[in-house]
mmCIF file of C-alpha atoms in Angstrom:
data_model
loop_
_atom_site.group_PDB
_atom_site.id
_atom_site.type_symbol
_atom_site.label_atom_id
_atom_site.label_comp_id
_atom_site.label_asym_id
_atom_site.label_seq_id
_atom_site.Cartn_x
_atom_site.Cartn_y
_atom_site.Cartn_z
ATOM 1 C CA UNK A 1 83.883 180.331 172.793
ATOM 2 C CA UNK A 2 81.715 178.017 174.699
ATOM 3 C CA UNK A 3 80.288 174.705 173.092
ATOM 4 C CA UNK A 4 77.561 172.717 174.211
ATOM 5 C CA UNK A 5 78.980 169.132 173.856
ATOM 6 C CA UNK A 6 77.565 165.543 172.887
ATOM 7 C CA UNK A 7 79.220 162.182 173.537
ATOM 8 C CA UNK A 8 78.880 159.879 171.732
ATOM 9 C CA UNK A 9 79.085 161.230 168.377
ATOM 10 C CA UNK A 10 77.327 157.844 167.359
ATOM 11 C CA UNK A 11 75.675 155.073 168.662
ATOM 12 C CA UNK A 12 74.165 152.058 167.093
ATOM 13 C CA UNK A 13 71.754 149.311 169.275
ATOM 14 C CA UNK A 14 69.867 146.769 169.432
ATOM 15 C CA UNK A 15 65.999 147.238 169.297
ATOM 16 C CA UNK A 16 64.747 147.062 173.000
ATOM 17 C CA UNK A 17 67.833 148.098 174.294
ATOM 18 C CA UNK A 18 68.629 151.043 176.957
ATOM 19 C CA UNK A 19 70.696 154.031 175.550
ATOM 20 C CA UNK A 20 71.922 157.068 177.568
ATOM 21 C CA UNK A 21 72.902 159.855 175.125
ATOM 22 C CA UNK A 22 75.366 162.696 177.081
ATOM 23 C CA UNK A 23 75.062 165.903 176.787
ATOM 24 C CA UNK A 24 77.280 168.771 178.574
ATOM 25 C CA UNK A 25 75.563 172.165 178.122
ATOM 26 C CA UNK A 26 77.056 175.426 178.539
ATOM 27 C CA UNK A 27 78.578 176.211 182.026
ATOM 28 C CA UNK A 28 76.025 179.102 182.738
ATOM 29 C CA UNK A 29 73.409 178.413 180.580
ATOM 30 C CA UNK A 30 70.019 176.765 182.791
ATOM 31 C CA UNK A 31 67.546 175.566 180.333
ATOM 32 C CA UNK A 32 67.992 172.391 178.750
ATOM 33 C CA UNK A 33 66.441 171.179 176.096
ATOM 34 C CA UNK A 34 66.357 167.624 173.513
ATOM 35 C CA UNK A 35 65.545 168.014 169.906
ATOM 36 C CA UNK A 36 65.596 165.059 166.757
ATOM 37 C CA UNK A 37 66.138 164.697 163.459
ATOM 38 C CA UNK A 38 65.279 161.241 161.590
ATOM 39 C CA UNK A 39 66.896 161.480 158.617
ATOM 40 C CA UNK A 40 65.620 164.053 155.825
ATOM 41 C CA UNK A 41 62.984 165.228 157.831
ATOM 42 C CA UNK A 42 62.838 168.695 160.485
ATOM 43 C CA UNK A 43 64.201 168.830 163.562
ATOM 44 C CA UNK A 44 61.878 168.174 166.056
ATOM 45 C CA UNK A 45 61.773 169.128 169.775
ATOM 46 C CA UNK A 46 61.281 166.656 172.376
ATOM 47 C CA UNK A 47 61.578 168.079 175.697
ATOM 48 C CA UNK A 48 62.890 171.036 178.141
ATOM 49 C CA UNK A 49 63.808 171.101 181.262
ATOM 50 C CA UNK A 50 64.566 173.489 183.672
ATOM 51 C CA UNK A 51 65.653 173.597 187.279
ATOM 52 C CA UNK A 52 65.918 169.905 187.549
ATOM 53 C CA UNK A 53 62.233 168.957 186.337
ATOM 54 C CA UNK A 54 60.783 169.045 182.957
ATOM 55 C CA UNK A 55 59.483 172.273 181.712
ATOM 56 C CA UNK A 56 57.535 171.160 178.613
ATOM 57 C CA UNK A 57 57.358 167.562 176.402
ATOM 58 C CA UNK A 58 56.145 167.483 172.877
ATOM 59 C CA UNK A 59 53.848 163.796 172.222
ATOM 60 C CA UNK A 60 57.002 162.276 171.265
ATOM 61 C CA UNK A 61 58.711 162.484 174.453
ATOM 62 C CA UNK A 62 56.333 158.840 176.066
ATOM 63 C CA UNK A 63 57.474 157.034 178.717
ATOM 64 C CA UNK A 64 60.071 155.656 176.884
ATOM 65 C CA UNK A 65 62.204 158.578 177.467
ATOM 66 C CA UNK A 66 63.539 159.918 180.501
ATOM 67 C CA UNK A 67 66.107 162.968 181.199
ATOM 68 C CA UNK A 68 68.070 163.770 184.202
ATOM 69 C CA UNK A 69 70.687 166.113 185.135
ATOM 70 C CA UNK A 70 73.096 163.872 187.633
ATOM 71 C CA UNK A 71 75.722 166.463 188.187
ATOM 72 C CA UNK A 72 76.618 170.039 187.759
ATOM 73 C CA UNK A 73 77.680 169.440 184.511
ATOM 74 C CA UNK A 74 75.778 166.796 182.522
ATOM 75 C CA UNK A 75 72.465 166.451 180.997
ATOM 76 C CA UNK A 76 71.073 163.181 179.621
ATOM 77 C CA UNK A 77 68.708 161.463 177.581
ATOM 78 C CA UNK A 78 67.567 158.042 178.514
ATOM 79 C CA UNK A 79 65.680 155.492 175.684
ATOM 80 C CA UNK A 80 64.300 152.843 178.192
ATOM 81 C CA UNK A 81 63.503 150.305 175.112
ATOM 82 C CA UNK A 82 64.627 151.273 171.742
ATOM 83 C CA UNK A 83 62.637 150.661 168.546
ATOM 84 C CA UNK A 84 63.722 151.217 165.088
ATOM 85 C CA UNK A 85 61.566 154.346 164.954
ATOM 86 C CA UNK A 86 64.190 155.821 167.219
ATOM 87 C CA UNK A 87 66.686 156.034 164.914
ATOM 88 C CA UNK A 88 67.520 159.823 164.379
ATOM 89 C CA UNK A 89 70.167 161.981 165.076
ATOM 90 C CA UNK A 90 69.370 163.491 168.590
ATOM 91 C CA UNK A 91 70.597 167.296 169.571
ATOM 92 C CA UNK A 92 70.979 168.919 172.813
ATOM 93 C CA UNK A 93 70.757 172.703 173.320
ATOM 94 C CA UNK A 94 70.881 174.868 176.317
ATOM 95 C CA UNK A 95 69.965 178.730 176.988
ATOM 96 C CA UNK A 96 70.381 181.678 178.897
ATOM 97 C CA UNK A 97 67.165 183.332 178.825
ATOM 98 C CA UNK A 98 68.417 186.833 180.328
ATOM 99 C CA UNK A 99 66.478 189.381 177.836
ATOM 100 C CA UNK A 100 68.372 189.283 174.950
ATOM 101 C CA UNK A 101 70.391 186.080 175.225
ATOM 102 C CA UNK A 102 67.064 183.729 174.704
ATOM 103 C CA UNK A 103 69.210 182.259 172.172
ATOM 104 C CA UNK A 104 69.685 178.178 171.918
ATOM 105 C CA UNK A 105 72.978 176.772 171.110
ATOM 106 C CA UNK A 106 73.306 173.369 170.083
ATOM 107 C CA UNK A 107 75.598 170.609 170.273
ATOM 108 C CA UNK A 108 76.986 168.595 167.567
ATOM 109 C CA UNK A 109 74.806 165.530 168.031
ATOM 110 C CA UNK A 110 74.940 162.141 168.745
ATOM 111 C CA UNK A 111 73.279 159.550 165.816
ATOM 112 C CA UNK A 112 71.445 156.612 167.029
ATOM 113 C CA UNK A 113 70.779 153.776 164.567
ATOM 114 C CA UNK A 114 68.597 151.160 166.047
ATOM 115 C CA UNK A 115 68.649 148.029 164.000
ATOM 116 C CA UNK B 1 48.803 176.315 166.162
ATOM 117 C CA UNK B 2 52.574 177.850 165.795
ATOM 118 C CA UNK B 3 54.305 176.811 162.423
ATOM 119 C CA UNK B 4 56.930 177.759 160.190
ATOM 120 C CA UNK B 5 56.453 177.237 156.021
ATOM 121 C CA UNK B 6 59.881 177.429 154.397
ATOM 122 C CA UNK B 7 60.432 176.984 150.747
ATOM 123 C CA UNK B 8 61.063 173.699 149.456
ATOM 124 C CA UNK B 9 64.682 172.735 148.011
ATOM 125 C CA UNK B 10 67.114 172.005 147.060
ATOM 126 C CA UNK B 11 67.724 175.119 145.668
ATOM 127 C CA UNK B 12 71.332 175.176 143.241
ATOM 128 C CA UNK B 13 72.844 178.084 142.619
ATOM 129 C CA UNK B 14 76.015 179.261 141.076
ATOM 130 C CA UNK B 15 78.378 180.832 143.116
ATOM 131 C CA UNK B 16 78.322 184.121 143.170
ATOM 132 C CA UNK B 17 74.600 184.428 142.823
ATOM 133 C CA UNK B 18 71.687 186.123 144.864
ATOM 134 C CA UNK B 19 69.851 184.141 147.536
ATOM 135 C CA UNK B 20 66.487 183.960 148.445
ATOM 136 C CA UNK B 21 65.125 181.426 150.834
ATOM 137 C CA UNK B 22 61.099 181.756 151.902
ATOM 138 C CA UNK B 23 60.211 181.717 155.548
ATOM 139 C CA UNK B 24 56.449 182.712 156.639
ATOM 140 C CA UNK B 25 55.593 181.775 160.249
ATOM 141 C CA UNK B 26 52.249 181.010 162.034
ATOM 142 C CA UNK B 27 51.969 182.339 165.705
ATOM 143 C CA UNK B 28 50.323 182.968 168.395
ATOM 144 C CA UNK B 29 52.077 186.155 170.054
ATOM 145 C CA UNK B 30 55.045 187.954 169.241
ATOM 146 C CA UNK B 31 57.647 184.975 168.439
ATOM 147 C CA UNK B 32 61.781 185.648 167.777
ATOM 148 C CA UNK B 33 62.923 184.430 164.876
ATOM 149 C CA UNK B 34 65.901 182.662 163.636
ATOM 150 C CA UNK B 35 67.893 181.244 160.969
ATOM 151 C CA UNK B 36 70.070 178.072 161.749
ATOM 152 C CA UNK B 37 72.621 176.489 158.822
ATOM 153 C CA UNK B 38 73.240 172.651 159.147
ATOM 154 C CA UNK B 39 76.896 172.054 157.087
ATOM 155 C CA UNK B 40 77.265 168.529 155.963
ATOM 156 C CA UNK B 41 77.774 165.675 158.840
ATOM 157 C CA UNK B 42 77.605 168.759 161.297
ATOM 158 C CA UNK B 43 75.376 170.569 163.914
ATOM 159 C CA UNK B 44 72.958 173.106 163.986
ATOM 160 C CA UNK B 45 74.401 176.885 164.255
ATOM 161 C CA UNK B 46 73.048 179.539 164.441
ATOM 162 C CA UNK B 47 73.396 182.117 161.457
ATOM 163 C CA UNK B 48 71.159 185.063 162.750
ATOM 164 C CA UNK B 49 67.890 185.852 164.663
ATOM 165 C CA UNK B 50 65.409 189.166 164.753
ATOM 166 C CA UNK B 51 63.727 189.141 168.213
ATOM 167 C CA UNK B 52 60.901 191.949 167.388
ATOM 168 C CA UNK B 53 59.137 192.910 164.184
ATOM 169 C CA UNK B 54 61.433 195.352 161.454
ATOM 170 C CA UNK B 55 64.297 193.605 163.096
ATOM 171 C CA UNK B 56 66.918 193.182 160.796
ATOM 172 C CA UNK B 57 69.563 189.863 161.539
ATOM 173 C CA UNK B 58 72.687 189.769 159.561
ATOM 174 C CA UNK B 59 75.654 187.979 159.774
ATOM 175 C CA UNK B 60 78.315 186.504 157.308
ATOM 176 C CA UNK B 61 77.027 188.063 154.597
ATOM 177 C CA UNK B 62 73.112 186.536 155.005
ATOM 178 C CA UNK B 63 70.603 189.113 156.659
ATOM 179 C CA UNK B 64 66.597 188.468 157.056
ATOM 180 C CA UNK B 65 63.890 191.139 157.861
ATOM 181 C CA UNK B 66 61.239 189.980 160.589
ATOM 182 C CA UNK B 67 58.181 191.310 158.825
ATOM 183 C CA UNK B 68 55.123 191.344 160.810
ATOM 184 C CA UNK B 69 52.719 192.243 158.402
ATOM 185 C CA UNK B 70 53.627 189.640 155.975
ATOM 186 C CA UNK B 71 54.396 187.035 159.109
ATOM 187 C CA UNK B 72 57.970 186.131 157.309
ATOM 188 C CA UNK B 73 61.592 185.961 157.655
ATOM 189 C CA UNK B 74 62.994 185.630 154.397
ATOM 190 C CA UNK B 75 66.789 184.544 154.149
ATOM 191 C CA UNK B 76 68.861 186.488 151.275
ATOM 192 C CA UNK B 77 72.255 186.846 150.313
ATOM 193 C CA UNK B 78 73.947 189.389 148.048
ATOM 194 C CA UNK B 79 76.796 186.618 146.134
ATOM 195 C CA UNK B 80 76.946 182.957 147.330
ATOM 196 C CA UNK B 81 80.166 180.884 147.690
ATOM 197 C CA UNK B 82 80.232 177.058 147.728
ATOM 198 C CA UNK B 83 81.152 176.980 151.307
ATOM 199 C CA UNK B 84 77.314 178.376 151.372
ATOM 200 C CA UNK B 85 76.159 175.057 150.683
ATOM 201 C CA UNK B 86 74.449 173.492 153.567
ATOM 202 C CA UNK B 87 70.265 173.223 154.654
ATOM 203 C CA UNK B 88 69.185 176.521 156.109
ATOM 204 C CA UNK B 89 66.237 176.227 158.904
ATOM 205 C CA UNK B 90 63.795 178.652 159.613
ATOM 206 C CA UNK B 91 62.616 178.562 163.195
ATOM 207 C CA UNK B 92 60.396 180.468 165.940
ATOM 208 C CA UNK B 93 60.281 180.661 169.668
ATOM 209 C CA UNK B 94 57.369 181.884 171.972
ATOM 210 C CA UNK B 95 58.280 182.566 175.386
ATOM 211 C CA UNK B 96 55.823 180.695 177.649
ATOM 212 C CA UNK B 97 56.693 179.894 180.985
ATOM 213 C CA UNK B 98 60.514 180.452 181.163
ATOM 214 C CA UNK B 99 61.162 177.963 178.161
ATOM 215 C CA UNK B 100 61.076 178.559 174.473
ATOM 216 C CA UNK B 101 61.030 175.431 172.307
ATOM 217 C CA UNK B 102 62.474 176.129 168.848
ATOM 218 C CA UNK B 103 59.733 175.108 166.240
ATOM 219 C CA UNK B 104 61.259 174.459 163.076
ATOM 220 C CA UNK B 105 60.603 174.760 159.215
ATOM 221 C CA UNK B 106 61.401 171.416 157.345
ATOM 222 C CA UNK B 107 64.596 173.001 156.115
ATOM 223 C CA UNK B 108 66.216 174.000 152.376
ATOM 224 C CA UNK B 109 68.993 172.789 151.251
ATOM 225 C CA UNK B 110 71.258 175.060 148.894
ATOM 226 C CA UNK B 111 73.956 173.554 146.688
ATOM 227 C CA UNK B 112 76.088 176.305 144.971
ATOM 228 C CA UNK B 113 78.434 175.138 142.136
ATOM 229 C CA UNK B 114 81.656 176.861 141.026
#
């Protein structure tokens, strides 16, 4: 069955520093979408993005964070300047939204610890 | 604004027991509704969804009604096992656009003991 899949699994950085998190979505799926988690707490959504601009950000999603879809294949999430407050564990998910398949699958997650 | 109220956990359970986990829902429209299950140091999966209201979702043994009257979703299982043990999320989408962010509950978890 078809996975949506997350590299790294974990990362761990230095406030102020860049990270990219990776994110292959499902081969025919074409909306793309960011969601975190900081620990204990709901899982929040960040941003979607569809047909290589962003569909919709939530007041999280500042200028801090950027997403791009370089290739055919990968999606990514960009944290310009990290601050502790970033720490979370970060999910992608992509969708088919045929009727009926609106469904959104989601990867297994990458944590980011900002110290 | 669009919300989803779950009940608050942990919730522990022997195994073999009945489950009931609360879900009521705020919208604006006619949302679909879904259940995702979060296993220890894993992802989020989906466990089952209802897309219109008297909808039934069911799978692995869990089912929830999408009750429009009452605005809930309520999670229930007949006889829990320990591999049941995870945080259940309650979530909505409204189609707007093309795109359907998920909005989440805060999440349950469920321990079940032997």
């Amino acid at each position: 069955e078809p996975e949506v899949t997350q590299t790294p699994s974990h990362q761990v950085t230095q406030m102020g520093q860049e990270v990219i998190l990776r994110c292959v979505p499902i081969s025919n799926h074409l909306y793309f979408y960011w969601y975190r988690q900081i620990l204990g707490q709901k899982v929040e959504f960040l941003v979607s993005f569809y047909n290589n601009e962003i569909s919709e950000k939530s007041e999280i999603f500042d200028d801090q964070f950027s997403v791009e879809r370089p290739d055919g294949s990968n999606f990514t999430l960009k944290i310009r300047s990290t601050k502790l407050e970033d720490s979370a564990m970060y999910f992608c998910a992509s969708s088919d939204l045929s009727p009926g398949k609106e469904t959104q699958y989601f990867g297994p997650g990458t944590r980011l610890l900002v110290l | 604004g669009n919300s989803v109220t779950q009940m608050e956990g942990p919730v522990t359970l022997s195994e073999e027991a009945f489950l009931t986990i609360n879900c009521t829902y705020t919208a604006t429209g006619y949302p679909s509704l879904f259940w995702y299950v979060q296993y220890p140091g894993e992802g989020l999966q989906l466990l089952l969804k209802a897309t219109k209201a008297d909808d039934k979702g069911s799978n692995k043994g869990f089912e929830a009604t999408y009750r429009k009257e009452t605005t809930s979703f309520h999670l229930e299982k007949g006889s829990v096992q320990v591999s049941d043990s995870a945080v259940y999320f309650c979530a909505l989408t409204l189609f707007s656009g093309g795109y359907n962010k998920l909005i989440f509950g805060a999440g349950t978890r469920l321990a079940v003991h032997p």
